[in-house]
PDB file of C-alpha atoms in Angstrom:
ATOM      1  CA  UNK A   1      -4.490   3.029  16.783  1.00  0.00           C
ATOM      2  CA  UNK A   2      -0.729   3.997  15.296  1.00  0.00           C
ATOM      3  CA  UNK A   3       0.199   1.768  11.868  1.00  0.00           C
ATOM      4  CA  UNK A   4       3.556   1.876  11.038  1.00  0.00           C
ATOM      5  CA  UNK A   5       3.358   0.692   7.375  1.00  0.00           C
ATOM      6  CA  UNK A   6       7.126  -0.730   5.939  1.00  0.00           C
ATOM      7  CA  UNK A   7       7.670  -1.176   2.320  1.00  0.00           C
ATOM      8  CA  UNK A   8       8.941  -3.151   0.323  1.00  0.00           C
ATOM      9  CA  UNK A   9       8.362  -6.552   2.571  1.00  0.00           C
ATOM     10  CA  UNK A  10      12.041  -8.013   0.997  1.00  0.00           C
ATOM     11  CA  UNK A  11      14.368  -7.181  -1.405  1.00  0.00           C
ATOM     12  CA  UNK A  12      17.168  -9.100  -3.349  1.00  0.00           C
ATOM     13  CA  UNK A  13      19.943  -6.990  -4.285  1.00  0.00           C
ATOM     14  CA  UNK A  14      22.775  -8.046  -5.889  1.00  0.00           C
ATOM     15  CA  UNK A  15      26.472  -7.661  -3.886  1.00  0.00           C
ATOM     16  CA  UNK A  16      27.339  -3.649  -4.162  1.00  0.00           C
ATOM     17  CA  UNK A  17      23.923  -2.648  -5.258  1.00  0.00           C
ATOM     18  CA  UNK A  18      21.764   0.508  -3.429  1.00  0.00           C
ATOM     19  CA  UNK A  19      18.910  -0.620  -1.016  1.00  0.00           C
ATOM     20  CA  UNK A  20      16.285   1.388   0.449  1.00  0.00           C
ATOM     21  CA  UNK A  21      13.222   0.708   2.869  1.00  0.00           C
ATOM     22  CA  UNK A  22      10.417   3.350   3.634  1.00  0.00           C
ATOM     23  CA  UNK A  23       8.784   3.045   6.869  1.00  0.00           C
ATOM     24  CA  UNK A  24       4.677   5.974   7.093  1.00  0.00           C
ATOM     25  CA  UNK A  25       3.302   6.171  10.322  1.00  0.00           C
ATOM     26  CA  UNK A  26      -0.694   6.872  10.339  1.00  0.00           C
ATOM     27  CA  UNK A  27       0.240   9.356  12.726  1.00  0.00           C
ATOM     28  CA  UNK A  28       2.684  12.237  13.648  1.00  0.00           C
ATOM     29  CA  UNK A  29       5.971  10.674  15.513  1.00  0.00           C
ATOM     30  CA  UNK A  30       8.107  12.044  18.822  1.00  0.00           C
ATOM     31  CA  UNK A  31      11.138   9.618  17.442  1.00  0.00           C
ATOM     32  CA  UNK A  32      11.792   6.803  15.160  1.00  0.00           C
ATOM     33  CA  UNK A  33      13.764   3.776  15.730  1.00  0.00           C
ATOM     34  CA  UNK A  34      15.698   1.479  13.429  1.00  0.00           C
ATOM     35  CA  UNK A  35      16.924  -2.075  14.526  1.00  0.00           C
ATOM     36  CA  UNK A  36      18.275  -4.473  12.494  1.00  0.00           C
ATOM     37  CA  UNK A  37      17.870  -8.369  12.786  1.00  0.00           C
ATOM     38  CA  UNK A  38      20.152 -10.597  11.576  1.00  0.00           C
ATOM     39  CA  UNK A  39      18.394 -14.407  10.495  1.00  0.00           C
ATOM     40  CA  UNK A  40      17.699 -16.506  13.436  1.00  0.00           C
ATOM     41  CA  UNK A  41      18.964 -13.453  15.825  1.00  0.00           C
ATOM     42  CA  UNK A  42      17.296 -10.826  17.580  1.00  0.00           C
ATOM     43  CA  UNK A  43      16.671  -7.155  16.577  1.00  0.00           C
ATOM     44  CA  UNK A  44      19.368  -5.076  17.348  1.00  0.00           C
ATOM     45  CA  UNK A  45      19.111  -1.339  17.616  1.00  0.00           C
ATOM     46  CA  UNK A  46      20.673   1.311  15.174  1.00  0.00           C
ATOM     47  CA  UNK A  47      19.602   4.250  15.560  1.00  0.00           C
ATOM     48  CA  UNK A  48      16.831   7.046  16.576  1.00  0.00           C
ATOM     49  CA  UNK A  49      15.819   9.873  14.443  1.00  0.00           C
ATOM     50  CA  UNK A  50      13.760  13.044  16.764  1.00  0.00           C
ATOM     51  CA  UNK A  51      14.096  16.067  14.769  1.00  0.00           C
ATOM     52  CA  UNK A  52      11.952  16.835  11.626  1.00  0.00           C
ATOM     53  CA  UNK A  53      14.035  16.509   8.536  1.00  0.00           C
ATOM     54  CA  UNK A  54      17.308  14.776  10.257  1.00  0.00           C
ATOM     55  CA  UNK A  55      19.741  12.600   8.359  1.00  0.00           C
ATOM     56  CA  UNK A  56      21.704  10.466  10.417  1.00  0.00           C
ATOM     57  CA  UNK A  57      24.675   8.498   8.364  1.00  0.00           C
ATOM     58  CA  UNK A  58      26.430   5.333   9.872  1.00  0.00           C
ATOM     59  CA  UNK A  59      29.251   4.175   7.428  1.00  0.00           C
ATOM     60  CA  UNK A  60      27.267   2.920   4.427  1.00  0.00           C
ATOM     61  CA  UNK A  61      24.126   3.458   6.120  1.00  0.00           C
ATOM     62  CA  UNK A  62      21.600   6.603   5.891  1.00  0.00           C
ATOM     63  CA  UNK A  63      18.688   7.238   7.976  1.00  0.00           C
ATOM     64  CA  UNK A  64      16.382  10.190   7.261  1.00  0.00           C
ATOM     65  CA  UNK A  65      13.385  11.410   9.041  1.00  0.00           C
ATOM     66  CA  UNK A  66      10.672  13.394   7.311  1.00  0.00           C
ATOM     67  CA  UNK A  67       9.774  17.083   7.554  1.00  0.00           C
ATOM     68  CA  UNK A  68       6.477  16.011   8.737  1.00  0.00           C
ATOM     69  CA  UNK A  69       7.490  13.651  11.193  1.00  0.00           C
ATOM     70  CA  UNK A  70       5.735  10.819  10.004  1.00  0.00           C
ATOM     71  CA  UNK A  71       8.127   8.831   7.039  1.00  0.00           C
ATOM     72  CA  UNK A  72      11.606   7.589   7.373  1.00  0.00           C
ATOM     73  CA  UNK A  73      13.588   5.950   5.169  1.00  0.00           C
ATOM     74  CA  UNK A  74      16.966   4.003   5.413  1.00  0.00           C
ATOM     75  CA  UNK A  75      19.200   3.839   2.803  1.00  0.00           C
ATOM     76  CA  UNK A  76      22.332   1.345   2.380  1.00  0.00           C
ATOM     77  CA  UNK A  77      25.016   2.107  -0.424  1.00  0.00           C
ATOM     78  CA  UNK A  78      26.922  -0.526  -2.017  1.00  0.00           C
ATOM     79  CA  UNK A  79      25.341  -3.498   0.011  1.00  0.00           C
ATOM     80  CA  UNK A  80      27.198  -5.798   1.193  1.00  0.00           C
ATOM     81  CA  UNK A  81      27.142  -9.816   2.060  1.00  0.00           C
ATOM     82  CA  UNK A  82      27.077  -8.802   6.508  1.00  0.00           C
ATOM     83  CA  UNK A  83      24.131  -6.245   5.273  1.00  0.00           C
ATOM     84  CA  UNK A  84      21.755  -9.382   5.327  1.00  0.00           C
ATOM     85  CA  UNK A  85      18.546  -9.362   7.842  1.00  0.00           C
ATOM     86  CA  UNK A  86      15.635  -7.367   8.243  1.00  0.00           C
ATOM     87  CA  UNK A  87      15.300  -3.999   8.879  1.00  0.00           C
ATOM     88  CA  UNK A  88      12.397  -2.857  10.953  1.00  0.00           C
ATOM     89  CA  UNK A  89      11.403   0.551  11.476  1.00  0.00           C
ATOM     90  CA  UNK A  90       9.620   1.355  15.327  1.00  0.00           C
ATOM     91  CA  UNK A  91       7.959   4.740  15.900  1.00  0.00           C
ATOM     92  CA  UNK A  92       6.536   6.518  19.165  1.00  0.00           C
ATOM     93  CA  UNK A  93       3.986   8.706  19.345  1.00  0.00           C
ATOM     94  CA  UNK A  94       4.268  10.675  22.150  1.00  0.00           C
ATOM     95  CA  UNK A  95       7.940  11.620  23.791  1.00  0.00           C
ATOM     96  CA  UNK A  96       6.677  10.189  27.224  1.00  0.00           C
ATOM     97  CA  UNK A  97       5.190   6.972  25.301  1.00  0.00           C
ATOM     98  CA  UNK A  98       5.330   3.182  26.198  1.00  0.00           C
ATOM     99  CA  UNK A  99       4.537   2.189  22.789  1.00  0.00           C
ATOM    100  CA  UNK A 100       6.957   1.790  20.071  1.00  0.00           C
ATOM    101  CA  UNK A 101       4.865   0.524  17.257  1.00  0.00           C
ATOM    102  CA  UNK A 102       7.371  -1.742  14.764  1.00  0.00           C
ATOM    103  CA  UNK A 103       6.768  -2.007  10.885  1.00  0.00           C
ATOM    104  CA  UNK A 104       6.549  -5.419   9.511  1.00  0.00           C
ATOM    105  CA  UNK A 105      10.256  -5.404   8.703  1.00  0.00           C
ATOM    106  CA  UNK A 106      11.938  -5.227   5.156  1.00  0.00           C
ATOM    107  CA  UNK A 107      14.007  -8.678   4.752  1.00  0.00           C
ATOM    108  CA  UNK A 108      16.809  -8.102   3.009  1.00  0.00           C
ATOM    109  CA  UNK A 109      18.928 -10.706   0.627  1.00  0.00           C
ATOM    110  CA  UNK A 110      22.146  -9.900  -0.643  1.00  0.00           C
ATOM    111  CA  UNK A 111      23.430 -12.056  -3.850  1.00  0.00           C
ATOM    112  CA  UNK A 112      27.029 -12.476  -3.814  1.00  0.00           C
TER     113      UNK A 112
ATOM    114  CA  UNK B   1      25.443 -11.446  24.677  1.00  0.00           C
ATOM    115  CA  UNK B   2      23.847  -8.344  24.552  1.00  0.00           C
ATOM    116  CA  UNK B   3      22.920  -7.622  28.054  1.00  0.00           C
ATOM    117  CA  UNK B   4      19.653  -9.318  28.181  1.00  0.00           C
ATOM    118  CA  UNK B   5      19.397 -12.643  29.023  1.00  0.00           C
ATOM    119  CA  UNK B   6      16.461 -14.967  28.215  1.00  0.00           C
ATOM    120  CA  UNK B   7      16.362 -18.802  28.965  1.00  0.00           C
ATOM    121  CA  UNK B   8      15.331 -21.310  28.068  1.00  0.00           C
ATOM    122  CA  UNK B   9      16.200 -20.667  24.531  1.00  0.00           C
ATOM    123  CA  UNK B  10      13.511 -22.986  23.300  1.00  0.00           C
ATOM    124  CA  UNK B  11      10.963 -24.088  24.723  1.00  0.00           C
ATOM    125  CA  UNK B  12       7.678 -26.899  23.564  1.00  0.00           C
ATOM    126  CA  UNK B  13       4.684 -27.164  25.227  1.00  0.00           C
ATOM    127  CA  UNK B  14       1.712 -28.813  25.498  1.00  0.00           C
ATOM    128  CA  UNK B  15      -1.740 -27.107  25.544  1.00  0.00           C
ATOM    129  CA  UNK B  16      -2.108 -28.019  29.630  1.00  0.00           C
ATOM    130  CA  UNK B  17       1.566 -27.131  30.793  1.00  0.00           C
ATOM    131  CA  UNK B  18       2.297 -24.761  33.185  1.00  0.00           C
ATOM    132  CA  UNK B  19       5.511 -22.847  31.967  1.00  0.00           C
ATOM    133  CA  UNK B  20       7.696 -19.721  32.771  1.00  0.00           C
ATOM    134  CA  UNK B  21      10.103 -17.338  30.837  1.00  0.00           C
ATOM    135  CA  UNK B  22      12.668 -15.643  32.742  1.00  0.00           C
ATOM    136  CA  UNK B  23      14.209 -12.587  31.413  1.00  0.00           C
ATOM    137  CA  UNK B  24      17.298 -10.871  33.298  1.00  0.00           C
ATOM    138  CA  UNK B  25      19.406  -7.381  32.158  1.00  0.00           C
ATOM    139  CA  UNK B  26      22.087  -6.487  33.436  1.00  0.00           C
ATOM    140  CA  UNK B  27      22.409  -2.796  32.238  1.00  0.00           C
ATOM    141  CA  UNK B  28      21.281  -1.264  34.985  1.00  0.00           C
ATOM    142  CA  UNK B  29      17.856   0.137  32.711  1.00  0.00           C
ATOM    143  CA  UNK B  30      14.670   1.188  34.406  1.00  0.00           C
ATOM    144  CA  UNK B  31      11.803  -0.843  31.928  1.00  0.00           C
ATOM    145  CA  UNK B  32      11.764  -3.728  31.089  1.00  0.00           C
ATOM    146  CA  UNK B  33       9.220  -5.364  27.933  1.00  0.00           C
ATOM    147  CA  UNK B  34       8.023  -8.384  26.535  1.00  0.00           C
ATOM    148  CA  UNK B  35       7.262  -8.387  22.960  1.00  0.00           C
ATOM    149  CA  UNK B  36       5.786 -11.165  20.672  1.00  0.00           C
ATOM    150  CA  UNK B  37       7.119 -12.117  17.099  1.00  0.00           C
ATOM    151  CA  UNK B  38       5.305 -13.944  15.101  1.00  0.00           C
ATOM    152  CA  UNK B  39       5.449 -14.376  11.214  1.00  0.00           C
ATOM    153  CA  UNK B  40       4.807 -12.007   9.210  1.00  0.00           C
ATOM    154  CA  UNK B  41       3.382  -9.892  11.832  1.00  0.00           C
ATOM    155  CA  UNK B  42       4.779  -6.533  12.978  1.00  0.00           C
ATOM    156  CA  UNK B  43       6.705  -6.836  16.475  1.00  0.00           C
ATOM    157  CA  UNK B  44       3.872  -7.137  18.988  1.00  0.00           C
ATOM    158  CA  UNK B  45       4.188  -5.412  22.513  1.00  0.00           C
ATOM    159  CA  UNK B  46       2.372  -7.334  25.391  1.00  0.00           C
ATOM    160  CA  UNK B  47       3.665  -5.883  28.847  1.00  0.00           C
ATOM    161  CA  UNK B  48       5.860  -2.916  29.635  1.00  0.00           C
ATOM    162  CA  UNK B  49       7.439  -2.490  33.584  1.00  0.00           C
ATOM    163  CA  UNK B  50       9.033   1.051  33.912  1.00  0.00           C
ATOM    164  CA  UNK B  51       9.611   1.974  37.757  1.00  0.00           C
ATOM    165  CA  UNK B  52       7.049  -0.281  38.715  1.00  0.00           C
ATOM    166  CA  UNK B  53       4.494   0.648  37.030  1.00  0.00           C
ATOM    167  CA  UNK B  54       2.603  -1.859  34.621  1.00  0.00           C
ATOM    168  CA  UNK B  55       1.392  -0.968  31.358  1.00  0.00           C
ATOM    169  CA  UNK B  56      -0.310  -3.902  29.071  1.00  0.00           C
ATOM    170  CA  UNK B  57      -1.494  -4.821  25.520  1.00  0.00           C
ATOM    171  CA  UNK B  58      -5.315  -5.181  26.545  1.00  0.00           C
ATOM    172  CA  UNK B  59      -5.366  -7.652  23.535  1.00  0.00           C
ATOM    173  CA  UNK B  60      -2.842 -10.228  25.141  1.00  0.00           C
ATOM    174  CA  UNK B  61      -4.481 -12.953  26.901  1.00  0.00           C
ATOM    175  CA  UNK B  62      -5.447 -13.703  30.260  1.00  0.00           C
ATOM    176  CA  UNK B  63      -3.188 -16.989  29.506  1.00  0.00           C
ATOM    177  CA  UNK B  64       0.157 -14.869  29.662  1.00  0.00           C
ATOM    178  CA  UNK B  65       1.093 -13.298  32.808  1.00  0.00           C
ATOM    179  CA  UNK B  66       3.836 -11.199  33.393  1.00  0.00           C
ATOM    180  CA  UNK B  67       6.211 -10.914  36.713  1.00  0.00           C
ATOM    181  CA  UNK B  68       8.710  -8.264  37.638  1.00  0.00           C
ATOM    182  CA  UNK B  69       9.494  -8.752  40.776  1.00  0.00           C
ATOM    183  CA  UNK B  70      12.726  -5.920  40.440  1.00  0.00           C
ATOM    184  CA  UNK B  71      14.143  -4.002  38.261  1.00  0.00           C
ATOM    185  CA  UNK B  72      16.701  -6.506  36.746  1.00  0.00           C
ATOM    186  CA  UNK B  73      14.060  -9.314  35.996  1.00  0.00           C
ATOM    187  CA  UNK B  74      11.150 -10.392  34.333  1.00  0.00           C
ATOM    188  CA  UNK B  75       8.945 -13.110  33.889  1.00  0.00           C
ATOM    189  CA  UNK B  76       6.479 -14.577  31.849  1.00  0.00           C
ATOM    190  CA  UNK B  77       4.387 -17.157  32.853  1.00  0.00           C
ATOM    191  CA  UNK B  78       2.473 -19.304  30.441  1.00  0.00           C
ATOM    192  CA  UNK B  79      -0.635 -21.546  31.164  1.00  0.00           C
ATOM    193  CA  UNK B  80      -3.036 -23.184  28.931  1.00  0.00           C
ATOM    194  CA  UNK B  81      -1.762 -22.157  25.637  1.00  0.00           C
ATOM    195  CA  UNK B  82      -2.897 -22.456  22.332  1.00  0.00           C
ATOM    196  CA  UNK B  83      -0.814 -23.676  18.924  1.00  0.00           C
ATOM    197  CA  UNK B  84      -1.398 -20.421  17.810  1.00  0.00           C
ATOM    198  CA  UNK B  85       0.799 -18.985  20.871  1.00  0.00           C
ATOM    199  CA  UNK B  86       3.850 -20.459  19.136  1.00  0.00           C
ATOM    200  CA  UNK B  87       5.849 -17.556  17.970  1.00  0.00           C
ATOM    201  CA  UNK B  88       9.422 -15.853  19.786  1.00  0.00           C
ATOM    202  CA  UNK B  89       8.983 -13.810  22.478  1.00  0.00           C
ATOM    203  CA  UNK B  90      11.759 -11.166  23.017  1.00  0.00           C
ATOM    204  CA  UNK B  91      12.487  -9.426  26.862  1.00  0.00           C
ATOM    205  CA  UNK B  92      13.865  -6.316  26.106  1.00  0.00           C
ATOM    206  CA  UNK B  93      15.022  -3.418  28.212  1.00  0.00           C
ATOM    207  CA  UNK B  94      15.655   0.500  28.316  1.00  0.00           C
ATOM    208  CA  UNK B  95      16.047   3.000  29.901  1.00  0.00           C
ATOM    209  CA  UNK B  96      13.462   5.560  30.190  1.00  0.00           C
ATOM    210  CA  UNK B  97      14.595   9.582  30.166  1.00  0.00           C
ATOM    211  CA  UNK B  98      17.740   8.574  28.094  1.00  0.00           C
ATOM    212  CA  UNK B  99      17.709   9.868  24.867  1.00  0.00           C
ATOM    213  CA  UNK B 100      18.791   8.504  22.124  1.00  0.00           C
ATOM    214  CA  UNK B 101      18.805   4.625  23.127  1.00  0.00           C
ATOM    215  CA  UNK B 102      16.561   1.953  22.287  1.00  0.00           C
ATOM    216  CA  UNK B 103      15.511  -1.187  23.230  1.00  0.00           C
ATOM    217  CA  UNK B 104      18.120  -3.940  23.833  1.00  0.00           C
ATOM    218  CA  UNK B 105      16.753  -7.240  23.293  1.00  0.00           C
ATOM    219  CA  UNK B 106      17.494 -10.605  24.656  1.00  0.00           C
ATOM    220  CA  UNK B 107      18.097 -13.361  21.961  1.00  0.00           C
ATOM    221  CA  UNK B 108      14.448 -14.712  22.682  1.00  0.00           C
ATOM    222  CA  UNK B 109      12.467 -17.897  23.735  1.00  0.00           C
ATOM    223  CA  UNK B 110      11.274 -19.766  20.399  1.00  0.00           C
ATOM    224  CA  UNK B 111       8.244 -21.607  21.748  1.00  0.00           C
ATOM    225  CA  UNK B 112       6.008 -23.938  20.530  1.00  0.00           C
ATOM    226  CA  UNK B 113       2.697 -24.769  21.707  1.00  0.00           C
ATOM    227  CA  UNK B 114       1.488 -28.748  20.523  1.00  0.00           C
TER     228      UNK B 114
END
């Protein structure tokens, strides 16, 4: 079935440092998702990528998708403390799909 | 509150009880999900309701049984679990056809299964 493999599993940045988290799919995606959950919260959602080579940008946040349809990345500059949670990548298959099959989730930690 | 609510919050169990998760949205979305987190594990889908129609995770077992009876609720109803059952279990909702949404989740049920 679809693996949607997330690297790095958690990262410790220090206050205004880059971050970055890589999400491969074992297969060819309609759409990715990003969601974000903060500690002892819920995952909330971000944003969805559909067309091959898009970059998205949300404030301090970039999301790219791949030209092949099957990476995406997410890139934060200059982190900050309220950047704190885990980041989990979800990707579907097929446009008419059910399934959104979630990474493992990158936890981020952000040292003041 | 995000749209999505799920009670009870938290919930303990023993390995006989007879339990139920409710799930309510009130966004007016036309599927509804229940998804398993457990740690580290991936997110873990185990029923999807869109316009009526059920779609499962043929891996969940027969111990978990979902109820929609509309399109504004869900349940989950819980029998004979096992410790290993203990994880959070998130409703979430969307709405099919829409493009560019995703899922909105409730803030889950952390349950645990003695």
């Amino acid at each position: 079935g679809q693996q949607v493999m997330q690297i790095p599993q958690y990262q410790h940045v220090q206050e205004g440092e880059d971050f970055t988290t890589y999400c491969n799919s074992s297969t060819t995606l309609s759409n990715i998702q990003w969601y974000k959950q903060r500690p002892g919260g819920h995952p909330v959602f971000l944003i969805q990528l559909v067309k091959s080579g898009e970059v998205k940008k949300q404030k301090r946040l970039t999301f790219q998708f791949g030209e092949a349809k099957k990476n995406s990345s997410l890139h934060i500059t200059a982190t900050q403390t309220t950047d704190v949670g885990t980041y989990f990548c979800a990707g579907r298959s097929g446009a008419g799909s059910y399934q959104l099959t979630f990474g493992k989730g990158t936890k981020l930690s952000v040292i003041p | 509150e995000t749209g999505v609510t799920q009670t009870p919050r938290h919930l303990v169990m023993g390995m006989t009880n007879k339990k139920s998760l409710k799930c309510e949205q009130h966004l007016g979305h036309n599927a509804m999900y229940w998804y398993k987190q457990s740690a580290k594990k991936p997110l873990e889908l185990m029923f999807v309701y869109s316009l009526e129609e059920r779609v499962e995770n043929n891996s969940v077992p027969s111990r978990f049984s979902p109820e929609c009876p509309n399109s504004s609720h869900l349940f989950l109803h819980l029998h004979t679990l096992q410790p290993e059952d203990s994880a959070l279990y998130l409703c979430a909702s969307s709405q099919r056809g829409l493009p560019g949404y995703g899922y909105t989740f409730g803030s889950g049920t952390r349950l645990t299964v003695v």
